[in-house]
Each structure stands twice: as structure tokens, then as C-alpha cells.
Coordinates of C-alpha atoms in Angstrom, one line a residue:
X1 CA 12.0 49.9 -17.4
X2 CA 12.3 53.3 -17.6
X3 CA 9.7 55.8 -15.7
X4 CA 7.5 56.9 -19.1
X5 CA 7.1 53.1 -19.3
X6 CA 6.0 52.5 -16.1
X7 CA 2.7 51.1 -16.5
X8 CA -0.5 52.6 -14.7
X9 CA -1.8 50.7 -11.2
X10 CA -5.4 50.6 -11.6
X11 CA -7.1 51.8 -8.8
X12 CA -10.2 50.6 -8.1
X13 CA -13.4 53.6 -7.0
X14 CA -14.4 53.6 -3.8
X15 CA -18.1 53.9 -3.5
X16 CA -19.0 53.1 0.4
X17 CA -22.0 50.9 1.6
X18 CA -22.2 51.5 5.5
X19 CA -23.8 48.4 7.7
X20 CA -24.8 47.8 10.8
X21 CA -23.6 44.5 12.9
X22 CA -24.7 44.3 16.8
X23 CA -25.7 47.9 17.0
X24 CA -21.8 49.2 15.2
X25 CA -22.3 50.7 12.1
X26 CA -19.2 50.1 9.2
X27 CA -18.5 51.5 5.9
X28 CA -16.7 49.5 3.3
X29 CA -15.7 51.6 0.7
X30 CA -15.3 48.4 -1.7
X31 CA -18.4 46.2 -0.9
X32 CA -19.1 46.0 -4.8
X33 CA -16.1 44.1 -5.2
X34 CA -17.3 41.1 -3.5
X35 CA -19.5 40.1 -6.6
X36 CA -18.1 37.6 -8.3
X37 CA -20.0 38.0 -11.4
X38 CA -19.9 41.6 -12.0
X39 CA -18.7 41.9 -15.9
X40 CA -17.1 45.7 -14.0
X41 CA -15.1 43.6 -10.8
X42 CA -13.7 41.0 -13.3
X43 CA -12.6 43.9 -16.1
X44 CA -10.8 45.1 -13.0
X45 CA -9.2 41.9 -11.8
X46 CA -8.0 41.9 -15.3
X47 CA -6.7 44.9 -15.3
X48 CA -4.8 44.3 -11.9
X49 CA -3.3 40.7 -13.1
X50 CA -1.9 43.0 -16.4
X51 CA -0.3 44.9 -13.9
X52 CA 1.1 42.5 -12.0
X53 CA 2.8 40.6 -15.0
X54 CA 4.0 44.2 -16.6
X55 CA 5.7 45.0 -13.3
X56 CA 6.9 41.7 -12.9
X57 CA 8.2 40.6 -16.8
X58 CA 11.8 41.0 -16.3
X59 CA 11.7 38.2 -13.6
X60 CA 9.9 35.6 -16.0
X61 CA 13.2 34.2 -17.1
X62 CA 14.4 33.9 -13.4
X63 CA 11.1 32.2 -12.6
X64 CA 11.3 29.7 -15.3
X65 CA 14.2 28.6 -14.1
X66 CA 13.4 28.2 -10.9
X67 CA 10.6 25.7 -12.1
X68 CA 12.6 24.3 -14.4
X69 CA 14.9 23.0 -11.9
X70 CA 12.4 22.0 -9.2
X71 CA 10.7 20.1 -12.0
X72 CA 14.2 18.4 -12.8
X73 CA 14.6 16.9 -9.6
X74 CA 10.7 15.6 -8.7
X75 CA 9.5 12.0 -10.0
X76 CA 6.4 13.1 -11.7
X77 CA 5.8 9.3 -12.3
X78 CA 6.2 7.6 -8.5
X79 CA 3.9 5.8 -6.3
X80 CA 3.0 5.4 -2.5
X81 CA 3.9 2.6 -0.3
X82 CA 1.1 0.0 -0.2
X83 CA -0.8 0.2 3.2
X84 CA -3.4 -2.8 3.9
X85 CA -6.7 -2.4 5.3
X86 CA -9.3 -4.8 5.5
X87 CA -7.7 -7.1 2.7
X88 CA -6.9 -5.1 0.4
X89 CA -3.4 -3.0 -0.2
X90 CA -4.4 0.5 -1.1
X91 CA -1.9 2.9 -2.8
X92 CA -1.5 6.2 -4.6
X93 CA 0.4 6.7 -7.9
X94 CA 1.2 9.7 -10.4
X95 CA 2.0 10.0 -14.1
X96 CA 4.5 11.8 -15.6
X97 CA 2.7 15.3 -17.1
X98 CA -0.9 14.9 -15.2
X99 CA -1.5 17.3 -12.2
X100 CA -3.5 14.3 -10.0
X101 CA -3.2 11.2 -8.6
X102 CA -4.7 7.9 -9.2
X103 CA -6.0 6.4 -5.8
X104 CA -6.0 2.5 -6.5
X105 CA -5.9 -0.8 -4.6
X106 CA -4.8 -4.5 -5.3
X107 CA -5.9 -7.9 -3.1
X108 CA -3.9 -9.2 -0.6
X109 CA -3.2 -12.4 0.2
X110 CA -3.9 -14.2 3.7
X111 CA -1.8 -16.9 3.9
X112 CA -1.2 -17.6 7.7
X113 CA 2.6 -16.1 7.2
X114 CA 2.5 -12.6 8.9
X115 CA 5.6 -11.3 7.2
X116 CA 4.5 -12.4 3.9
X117 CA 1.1 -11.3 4.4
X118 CA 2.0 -7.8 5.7
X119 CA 4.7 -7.2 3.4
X120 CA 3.5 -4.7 0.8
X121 CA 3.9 -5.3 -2.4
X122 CA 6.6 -4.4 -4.9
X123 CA 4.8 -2.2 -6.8
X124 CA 7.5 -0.1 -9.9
X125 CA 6.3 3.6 -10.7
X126 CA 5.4 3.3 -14.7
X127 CA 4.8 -0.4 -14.8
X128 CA 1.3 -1.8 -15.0
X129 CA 0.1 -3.2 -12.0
X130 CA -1.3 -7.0 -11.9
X131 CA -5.2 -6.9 -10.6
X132 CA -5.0 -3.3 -9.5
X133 CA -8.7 -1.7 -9.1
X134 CA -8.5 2.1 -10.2
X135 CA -10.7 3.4 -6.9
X136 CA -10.7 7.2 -8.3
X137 CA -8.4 9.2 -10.7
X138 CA -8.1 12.2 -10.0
X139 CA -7.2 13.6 -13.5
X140 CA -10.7 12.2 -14.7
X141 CA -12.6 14.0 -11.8
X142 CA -10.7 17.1 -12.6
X143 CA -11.3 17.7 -16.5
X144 CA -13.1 20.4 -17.5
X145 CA -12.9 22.2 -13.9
X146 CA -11.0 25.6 -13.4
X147 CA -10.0 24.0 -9.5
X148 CA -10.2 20.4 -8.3
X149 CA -9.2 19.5 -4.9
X150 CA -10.9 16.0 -2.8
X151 CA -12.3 16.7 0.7
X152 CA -12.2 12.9 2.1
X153 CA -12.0 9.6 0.6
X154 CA -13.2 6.6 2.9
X155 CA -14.0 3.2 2.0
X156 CA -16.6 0.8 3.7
X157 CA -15.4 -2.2 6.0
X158 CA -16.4 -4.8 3.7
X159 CA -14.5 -2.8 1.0
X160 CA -17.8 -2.1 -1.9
X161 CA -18.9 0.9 -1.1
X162 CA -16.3 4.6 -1.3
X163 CA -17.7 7.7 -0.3
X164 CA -15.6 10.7 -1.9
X165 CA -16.4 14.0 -1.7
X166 CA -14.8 16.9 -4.5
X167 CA -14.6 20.7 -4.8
X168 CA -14.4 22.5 -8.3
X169 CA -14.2 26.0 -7.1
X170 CA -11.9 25.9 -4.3
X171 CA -14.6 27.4 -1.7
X172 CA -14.0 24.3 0.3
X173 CA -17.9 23.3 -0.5
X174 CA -17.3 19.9 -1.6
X175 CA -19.9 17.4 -3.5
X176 CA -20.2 14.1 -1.9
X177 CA -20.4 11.1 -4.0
X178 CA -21.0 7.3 -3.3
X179 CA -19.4 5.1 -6.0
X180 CA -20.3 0.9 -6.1
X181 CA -16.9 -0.6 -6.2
X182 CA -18.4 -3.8 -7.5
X183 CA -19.1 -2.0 -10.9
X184 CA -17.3 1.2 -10.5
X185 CA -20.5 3.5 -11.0
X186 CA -21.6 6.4 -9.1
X187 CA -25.0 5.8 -7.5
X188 CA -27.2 8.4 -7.5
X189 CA -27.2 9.9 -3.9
X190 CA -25.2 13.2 -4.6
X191 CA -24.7 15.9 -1.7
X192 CA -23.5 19.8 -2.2
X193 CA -22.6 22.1 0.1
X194 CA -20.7 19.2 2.4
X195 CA -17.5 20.1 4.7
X196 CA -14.5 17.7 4.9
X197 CA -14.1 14.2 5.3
X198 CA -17.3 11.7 5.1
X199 CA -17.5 9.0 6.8
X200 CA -19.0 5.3 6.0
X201 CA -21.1 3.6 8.9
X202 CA -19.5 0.0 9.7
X203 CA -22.8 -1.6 7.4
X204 CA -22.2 0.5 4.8
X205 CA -25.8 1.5 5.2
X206 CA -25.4 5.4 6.2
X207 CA -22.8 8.1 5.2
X208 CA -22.0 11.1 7.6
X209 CA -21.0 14.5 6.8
X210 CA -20.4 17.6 7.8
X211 CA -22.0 20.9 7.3
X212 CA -21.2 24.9 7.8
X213 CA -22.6 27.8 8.5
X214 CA -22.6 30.8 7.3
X215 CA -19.0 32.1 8.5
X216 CA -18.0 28.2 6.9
X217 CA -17.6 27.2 10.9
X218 CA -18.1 23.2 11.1
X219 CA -21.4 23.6 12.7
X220 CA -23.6 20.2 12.0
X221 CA -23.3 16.5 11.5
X222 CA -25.6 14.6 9.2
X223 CA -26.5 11.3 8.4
X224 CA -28.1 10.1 5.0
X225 CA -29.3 7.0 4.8
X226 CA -27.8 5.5 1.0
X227 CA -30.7 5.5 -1.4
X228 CA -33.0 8.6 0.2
X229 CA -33.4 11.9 -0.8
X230 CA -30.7 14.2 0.8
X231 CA -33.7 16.7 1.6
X232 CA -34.7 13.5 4.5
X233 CA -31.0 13.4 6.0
X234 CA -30.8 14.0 9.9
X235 CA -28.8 16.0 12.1
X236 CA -26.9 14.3 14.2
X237 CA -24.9 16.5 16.4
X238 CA -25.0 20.7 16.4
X239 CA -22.6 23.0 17.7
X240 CA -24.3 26.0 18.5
X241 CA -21.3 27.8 20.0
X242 CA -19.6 30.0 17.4
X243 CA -16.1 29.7 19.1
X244 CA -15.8 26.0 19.0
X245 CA -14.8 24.2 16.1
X246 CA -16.3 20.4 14.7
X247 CA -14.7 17.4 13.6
X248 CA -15.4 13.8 13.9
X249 CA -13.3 10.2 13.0
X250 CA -14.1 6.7 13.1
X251 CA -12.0 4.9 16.6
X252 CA -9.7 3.1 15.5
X253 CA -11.0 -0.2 15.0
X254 CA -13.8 2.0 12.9
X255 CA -16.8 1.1 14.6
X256 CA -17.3 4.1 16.6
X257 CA -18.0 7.8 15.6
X258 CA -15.6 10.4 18.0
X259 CA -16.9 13.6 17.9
X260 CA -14.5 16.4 19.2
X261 CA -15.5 20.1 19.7
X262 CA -12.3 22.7 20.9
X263 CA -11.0 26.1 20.0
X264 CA -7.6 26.7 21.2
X265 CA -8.1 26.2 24.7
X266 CA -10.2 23.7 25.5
X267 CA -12.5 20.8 24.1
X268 CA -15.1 18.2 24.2
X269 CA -15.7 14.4 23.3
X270 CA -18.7 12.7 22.4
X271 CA -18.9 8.9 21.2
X272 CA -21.4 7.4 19.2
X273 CA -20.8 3.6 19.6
X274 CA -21.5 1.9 16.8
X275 CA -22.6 4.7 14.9
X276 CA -26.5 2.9 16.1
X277 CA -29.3 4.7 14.7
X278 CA -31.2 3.5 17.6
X279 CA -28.4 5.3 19.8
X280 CA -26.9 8.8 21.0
X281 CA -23.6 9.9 20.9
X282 CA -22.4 9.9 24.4
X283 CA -20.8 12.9 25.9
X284 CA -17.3 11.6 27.6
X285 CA -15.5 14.1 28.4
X286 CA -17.5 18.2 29.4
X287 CA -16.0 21.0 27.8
X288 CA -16.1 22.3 31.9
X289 CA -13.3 20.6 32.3
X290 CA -11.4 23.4 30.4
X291 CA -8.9 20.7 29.0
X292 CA -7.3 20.4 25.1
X293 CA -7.5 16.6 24.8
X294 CA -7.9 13.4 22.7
X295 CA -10.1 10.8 23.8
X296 CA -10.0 6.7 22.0
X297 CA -12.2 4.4 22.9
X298 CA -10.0 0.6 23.8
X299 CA -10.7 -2.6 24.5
X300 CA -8.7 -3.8 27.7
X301 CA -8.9 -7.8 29.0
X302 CA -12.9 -7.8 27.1
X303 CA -13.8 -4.4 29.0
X304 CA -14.2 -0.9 27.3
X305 CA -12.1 1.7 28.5
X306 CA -10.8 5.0 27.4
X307 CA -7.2 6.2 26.8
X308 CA -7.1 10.0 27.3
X309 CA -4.2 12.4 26.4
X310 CA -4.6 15.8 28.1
X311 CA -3.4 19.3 29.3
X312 CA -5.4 18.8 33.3
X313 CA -2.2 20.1 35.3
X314 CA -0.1 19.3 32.5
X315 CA 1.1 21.9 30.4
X316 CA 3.2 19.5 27.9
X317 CA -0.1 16.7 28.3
X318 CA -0.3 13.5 29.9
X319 CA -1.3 10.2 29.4
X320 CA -4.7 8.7 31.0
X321 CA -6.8 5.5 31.6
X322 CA -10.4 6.2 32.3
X323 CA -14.0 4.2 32.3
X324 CA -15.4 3.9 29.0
X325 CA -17.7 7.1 30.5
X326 CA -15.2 9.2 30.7
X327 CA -16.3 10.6 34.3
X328 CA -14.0 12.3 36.7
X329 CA -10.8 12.8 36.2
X330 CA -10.2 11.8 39.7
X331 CA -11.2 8.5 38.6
X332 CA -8.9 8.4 35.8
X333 CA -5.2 6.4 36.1
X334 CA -1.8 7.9 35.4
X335 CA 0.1 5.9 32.2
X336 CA 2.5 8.3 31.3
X337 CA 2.6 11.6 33.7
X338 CA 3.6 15.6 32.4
X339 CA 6.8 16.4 31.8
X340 CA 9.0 19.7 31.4
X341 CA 11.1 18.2 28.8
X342 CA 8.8 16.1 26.7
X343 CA 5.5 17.2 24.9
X344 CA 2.9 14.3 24.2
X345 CA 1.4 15.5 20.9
X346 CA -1.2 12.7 19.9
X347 CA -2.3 9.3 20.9
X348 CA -3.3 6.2 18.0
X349 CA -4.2 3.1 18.8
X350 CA -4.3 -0.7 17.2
X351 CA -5.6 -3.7 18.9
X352 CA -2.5 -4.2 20.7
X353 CA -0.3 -1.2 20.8
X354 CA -0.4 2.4 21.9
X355 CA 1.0 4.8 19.5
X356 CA 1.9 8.1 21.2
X357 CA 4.0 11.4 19.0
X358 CA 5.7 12.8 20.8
X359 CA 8.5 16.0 20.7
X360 CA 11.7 14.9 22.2
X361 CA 15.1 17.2 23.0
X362 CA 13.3 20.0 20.5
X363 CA 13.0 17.2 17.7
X364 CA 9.3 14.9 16.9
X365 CA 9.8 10.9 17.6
X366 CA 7.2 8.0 18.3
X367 CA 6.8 5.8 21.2
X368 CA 5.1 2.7 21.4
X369 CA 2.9 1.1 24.3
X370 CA 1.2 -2.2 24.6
X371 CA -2.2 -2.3 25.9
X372 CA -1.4 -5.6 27.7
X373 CA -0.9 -4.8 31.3
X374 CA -2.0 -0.9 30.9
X375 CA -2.9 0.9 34.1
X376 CA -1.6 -2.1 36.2
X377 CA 1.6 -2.6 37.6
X378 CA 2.9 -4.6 34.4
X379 CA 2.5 -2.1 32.2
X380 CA 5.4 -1.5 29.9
X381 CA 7.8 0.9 29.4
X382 CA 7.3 2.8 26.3
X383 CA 9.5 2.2 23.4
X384 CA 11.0 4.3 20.7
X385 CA 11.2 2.7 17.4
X386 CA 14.0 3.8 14.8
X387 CA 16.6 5.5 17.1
X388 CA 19.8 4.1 16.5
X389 CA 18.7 0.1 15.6
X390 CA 19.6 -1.6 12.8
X391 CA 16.5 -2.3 9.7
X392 CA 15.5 -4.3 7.3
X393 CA 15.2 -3.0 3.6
X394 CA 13.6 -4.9 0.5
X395 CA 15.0 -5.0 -2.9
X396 CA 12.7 -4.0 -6.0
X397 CA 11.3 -8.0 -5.8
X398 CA 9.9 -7.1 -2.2
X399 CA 12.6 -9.6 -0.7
X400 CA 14.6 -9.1 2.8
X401 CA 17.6 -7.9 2.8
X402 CA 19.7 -8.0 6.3
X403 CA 21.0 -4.7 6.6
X404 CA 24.8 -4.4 8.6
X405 CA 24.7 -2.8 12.1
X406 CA 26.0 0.8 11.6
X407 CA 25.8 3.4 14.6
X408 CA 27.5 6.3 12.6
X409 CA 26.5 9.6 12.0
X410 CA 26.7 10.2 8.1
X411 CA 23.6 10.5 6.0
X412 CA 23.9 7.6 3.0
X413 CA 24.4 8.5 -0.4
X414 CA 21.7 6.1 -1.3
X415 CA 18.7 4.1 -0.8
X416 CA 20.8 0.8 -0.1
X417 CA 22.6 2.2 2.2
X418 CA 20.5 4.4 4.2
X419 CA 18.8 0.8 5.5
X420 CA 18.8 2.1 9.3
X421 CA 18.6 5.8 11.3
X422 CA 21.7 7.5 12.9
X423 CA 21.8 6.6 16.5
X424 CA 23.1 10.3 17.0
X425 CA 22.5 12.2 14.2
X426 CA 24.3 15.4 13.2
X427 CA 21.2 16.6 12.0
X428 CA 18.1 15.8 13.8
X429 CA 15.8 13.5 11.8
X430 CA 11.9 13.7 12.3
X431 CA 10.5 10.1 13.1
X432 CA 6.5 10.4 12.7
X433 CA 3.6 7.9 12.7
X434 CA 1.3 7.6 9.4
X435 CA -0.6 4.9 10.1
X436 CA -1.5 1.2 10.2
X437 CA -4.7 -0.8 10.2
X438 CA -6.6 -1.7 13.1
X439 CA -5.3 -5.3 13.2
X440 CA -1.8 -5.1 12.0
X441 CA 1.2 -6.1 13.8
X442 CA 3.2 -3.6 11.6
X443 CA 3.4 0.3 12.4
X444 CA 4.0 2.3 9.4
X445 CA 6.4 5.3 9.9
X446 CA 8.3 7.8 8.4
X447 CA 12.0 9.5 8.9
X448 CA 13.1 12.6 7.5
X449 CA 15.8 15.1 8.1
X450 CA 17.7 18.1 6.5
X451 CA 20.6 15.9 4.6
X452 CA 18.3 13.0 4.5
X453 CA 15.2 12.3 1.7
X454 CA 12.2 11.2 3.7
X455 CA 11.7 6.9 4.4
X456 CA 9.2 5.5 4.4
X457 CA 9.2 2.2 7.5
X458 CA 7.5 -0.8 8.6
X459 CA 8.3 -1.3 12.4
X460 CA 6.8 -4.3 13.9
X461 CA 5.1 -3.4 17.6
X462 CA 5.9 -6.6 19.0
X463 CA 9.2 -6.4 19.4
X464 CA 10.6 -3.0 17.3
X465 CA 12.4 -4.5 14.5
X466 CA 11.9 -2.4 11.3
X467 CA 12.1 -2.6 7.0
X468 CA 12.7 0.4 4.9
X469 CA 10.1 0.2 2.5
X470 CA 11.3 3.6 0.8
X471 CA 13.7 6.1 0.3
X472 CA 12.0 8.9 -1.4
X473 CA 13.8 9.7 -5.0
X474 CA 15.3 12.7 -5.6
X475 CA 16.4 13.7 -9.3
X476 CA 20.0 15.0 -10.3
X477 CA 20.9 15.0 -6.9
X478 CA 24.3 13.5 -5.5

């Protein structure tokens, strides 16, 4: 492009607004750009996107190739690995030239056999599924939107009631929506202006969600009662301070509501057990305690307690017991102390195990610790699942298939043979916890390196034997 064909930036007039915010005055010499509406702002925009794509058009070809190829080597038609909650097997799955995904369950069986029963199902990308219930396509929520992104999905305990929440503008102010799963309808409670993630109450009875103010800072919880007029809803916890920051999650047997408030430094815990009406949440561990933390309620030998990770005279975090009050710290037990070398990153928990990430000689891993004999003299030594042992991985049928024992560092050409992870590998791989129900004896993880497309794993907490469920597929690759 020579210079005479060169096109024109436009430039944009300033005409300055001058404001006053606690007592300094400011002059923004483009104020009128911030409405949205303005026929004059969006003739600009125009004009600045023509720009863009004049200065730019000798790259298209470049850039179409690019997309070409990453488009050549992604599955657009592939599916997640079953995970079971509550008795049902809940997946994800895409289709070849749609832009969403289809969130979707199936039953599962209870047949006494754990393996069989905790085995996912052998679901193939493309094929219909036998007695799957489409929960919420994504494609269908989308049409007819500029922008469509979800905020939170979460289904009630006894699996008939999904609260989903959905933004069409991309401001992050999502609509919250309650949809019978008996029928598949909507009902008619609808709720704008909500933050991320809702959450169900263990009846089913109450949804809570989240609120902003005007800087779009988490500032309020609410509860509305299903069936009620959104105007009537209830504040259940405010955070008047502007620096800290609100979120809340169901513990992890989902009967309790944890409500954590931090900034960078430092945080707070509240716990609403049982998400009661008739109740408050309980403070359990004081912001004065000028500690980043993560606080989950447990359930040791029939007595509540709390398992604490925190930065108190650790920099890289620790590990503590403590009364379900929370309390003192003084008061609190030791389970795994600070260390210069290791960083404890997170704490999960099922009904039996302890499920700690942590970062290890630079690279992420996962140790496991049983809640049987925690805080006594028989508590165990943690484990770490994945690192150099041999796995299981299932054909297409779902069947077992005894992989070899194989210590060497290659990464395998192939799903087959790529059944176990390198006891020393070359490369480091990242070993992460996703999840796993409440009540499952299995720990779903994942492993993932440079050389090495990310797998997907069932480890079993009792005793750290694992199955490669799957090897993530990579097109027109070697």
C-alpha cells in the first residue's frame, strides 16, 4: 500500500466534561463516547473498524490460514467424560459447525458393584445417546443473540429442579432461570441483573444469587423463595467494604452455603449450615486474622470440624484442623505444616478423602489424605496419585484393559499406549484435580504436558490405582 493510499484514521473530537469525585475535579475529553446508543459514537466505531480492516487486509490471507489450520486439528464433534452426581452421569458434548455445547445427563445404575457403578459410560462423539436428557443446549439459548455466554449451571439434590443463569450482551449481568426437569419447561421465576453462579438450596425450595454494585463488585447475596415475586427476595449477606471481593459455594457434601470475602491479602468465612431460613450464616474465620485461606466444613468420627488451608506464618500455606467454630488459631491442629519448597494451593474434600493441589519442584500435582485418623497420631501420609504407577485404560465398550508396567520417559504416540504417566518425565506434566461427587470412591483428574494431549483419569482414593478415561484427540497430528 503505497502512501496516497493510505487510508485516513478517524479521530474522534474531543469535547471535555470535567467532574468532581471526593472533592478532585477531572476532565475527560471523551465522556460522550460512553453512550452506547449514540447513532454519532456508533458511525464512529464504524468508521474505526473500516480502519482497522484497510490497514490490516493484506494479512487476511495469513489469518485464514491460521484458522484454517487450528480448525483442522480441533474435534468440533467430541464430548466430556461422564461424571456422576447424585445418580445420574452428567456430560457435555459439541457438534460439528455449532458454536455451543449441549449440557446433558443419562441414569446410572446402582447395582452394589462399585467399579461397575462408577464406571462412566462409553459414550461415542456423533452417536445418539440411549436415555440421554438434553438439560440445556446452548445453541438454542443462543439464537437470535449478538453474545451468549452461561454464568452458572447447578442442579438440585434430588436432580428436578436446574437453576441456569445466561448473558446476551456480554456485560456479565446474567438472567437467572429455573427450568422443571420433569417436563423440561421454564417456570416462571426469572431474575436480571444477577452475578455468577446460583446456587440451589438442598430442598430445592430457595435459589441464591449474587448481586453487584455499581463498580460490578460482588456486593450482596439473595435468596428467592421459587414461586414469589423477585421484588420479595431477601438479602442474605452484604459486603459493605469496597476492597473485598464476594463469592459463595455449596461444602462439599452440598448442604452448607460457604461464604468467603478476600482481596489479595486477606479474607473471611462465613457458613450457613443448612442453608436454614430459620438460621444465620456463621462467621468462622475474622478477616482480623489478616490470613488468605480456605475453610470446608467435615465430618470427623460423627463430629463437625473444620479443615483450614492458610497463609498464618506460612508463606507457601499450611494445612489445619479446627472446631467447627473456627475460633483461635491457637486452638487449631497442625496436618500438613509450611514449607519452603512446596506451595499448598487448595483444599477439596469427599466423605472420605482430602484432596489438596499442590505445586511441587516448580510443576502442579495432587495429594490425597484420608479423613480417618486426621489430627491424631494415625493420620496418614499423604499420597500422590499418577506419578510414575501403572493405569488402567477402557476400550470404546467401557471395558478394562490391564495396561503393562512402563517407567520410561517417552510421551506415547497414542491413546493406547499413553495408559500410565512418566515416572520422570522429560517434560513436566501438570496433574490437577476436577472433581468427584461427595460420595464417590473415585477422584477424577487430569494430566497434561507440552508433548502430551491432556487425559482425562479416574484414581480410586482407597488405595491409588487409576483408569485413563481419555486421551484428548488431536487432528492431523502425528
Amino acid at each position: 500500500m503505497t502512501s496516497s493510499q493510505t487510508p485516513i484514521p478517524p479521530v474522534a473530537p474531543k469535547r471535555p466534561v470535567t467532574s468532581a469525585h471526593h472533592g478532585d475535579l477531572r476532565t475527560d475529553d471523551w465522556e460522550w463516547l460512553r453512550d452506547k446508543e449514540s447513532e454519532e459514537v456508533l458511525t464512529h466505531l464504524r468508521a474505526e473498524d473500516a480502519y482497522a480492516a484497510a490497514m490490516t487486509a493484506d494479512q487476511e490471507e495469513l489469518r485464514q490460514d491460521i484458522f484454517n489450520e487450528i480448525k483442522s486439528r480441533t474435534v468440533e464433534t467430541d464430548l466430556s467424560v461422564p461424571a456422576r452426581e447424585r445418580g445420574w452421569w452428567y456430560y457435555a458434548r459439541t457438534e460439528e459447525g455449532t458454536q455451543y455445547a449441549i449440557h446433558a445427563r443419562v441414569a446410572a445404575q446402582d447395582s452394589g458393584d462399585e467399579q461397575a457403578d462408577w464406571t462412566p459410560p462409553a459414550l461415542i462423539p456423533g452417536e445418539p445417546v440411549p436415555g440421554e436428557q438434553i438439560l440445556l443446549d446452548g445453541n438454542a439459548l443462543a439464537e437470535g443473540h449478538p453474545f451468549f455466554a452461561l454464568g452458572g449451571v447447578d442442579v438440585s439434590q434430588d436432580g428436578k429442579l436446574l437453576a441456569y443463569s445466561v448473558d446476551h450482551a456480554g456485560d456479565e449481568r446474567f438472567t437467572l432461570h429455573l427450568r422443571d426437569l420433569t417436563t423440561g419447561a421454564d417456570l416462571d421465576d426469572t431474575i436480571e441483573g444477577t452475578f455468577y453462579d446460583p446456587v440451589l438450596t438442598p430442598e430445592a425450595d430457595r435459589v441464591i444469587y449474587t448481586v453487584v454494585d455499581d463498580s460490578w463488585r460482588p456486593e450482596k447475596l439473595m435468596v428467592h423463595v421459587i414461586g414469589t415475586d423477585p421484588s420479595t427476595d431477601t438479602v442474605l449477606f452484604t459486603e459493605t467494604d469496597p476492597g473485598m471481593w464476594l463469592g459463595a459455594y455449596t461444602s462439599p457434601d452440598g448442604n452448607d452455603l460457604i461464604i468467603n470475602v478476600s482481596n489479595a491479602e486477606f479474607g473471611e468465612t462465613w457458613i450457613w449450615r443448612g442453608m436454614d431460613p430459620a438460621t444465620e450464616p456463621v462467621k468462622v474465620v475474622d478477616r482480623e486474622l489478616h490470613t488468605l485461606h480456605q475453610a470446608l466444613p467435615v465430618v470427623l468420627n460423627g463430629e463437625r470440624a473444620l479443615v483450614i488451608l492458610h497463609d498464618l506464618d506460612a508463606p507457601n500455606s499450611m494445612l489445619s484442623l479446627a472446631p467447627a467454630e473456627g475460633g483461635d488459631p491457637a486452638g487449631w491442629t497442625t496436618l500438613i505444616p509450611g514449607s519452603d519448597e512446596i506451595k499448598l494451593g487448595g483444599v477439596e474434600a469427599t466423605a472420605t478423602h482430602l484432596i489438596l493441589s499442590v505445586r511441587q519442584d516448580t510443576t502442579p500435582r495432587v495429594w490425597t489424605l484420608p479423613l480417618a485418623g486426621l489430627g491424631t497420631e494415625a493420620q496418614a501420609e499423604p499420597s500422590t496419585p499418577l506419578l510414575g504407577q501403572a493405569t488402567t485404560s477402557l476400550d470404546r465398550a467401557g471395558s478394562p484393559d490391564n495396561a503393562a508396567s512402563d517407567t520410561n520417559n517417552a510421551v506415547p504416540d497414542d491413546a493406547a499406549d499413553a495408559s500410565r504417566v512418566p515416572a520422570a518425565p522429560q517434560v513436566p506434566l501438570t496433574i490437577a484435580f476436577r472433581s468427584a461427587a461427595f460420595e464417590s470412591p473415585y477422584l477424577r483428574m487430569t494430566v497434561v504436558g507440552d508433548l502430551l494431549p491432556a487425559q482425562v483419569h479416574d484414581v480410586r482414593a482407597s488405595d491409588g490405582s487409576s483408569t485413563l478415561l481419555k486421551t484428548t484427540p488431536v487432528k492431523n497430528v502425528n
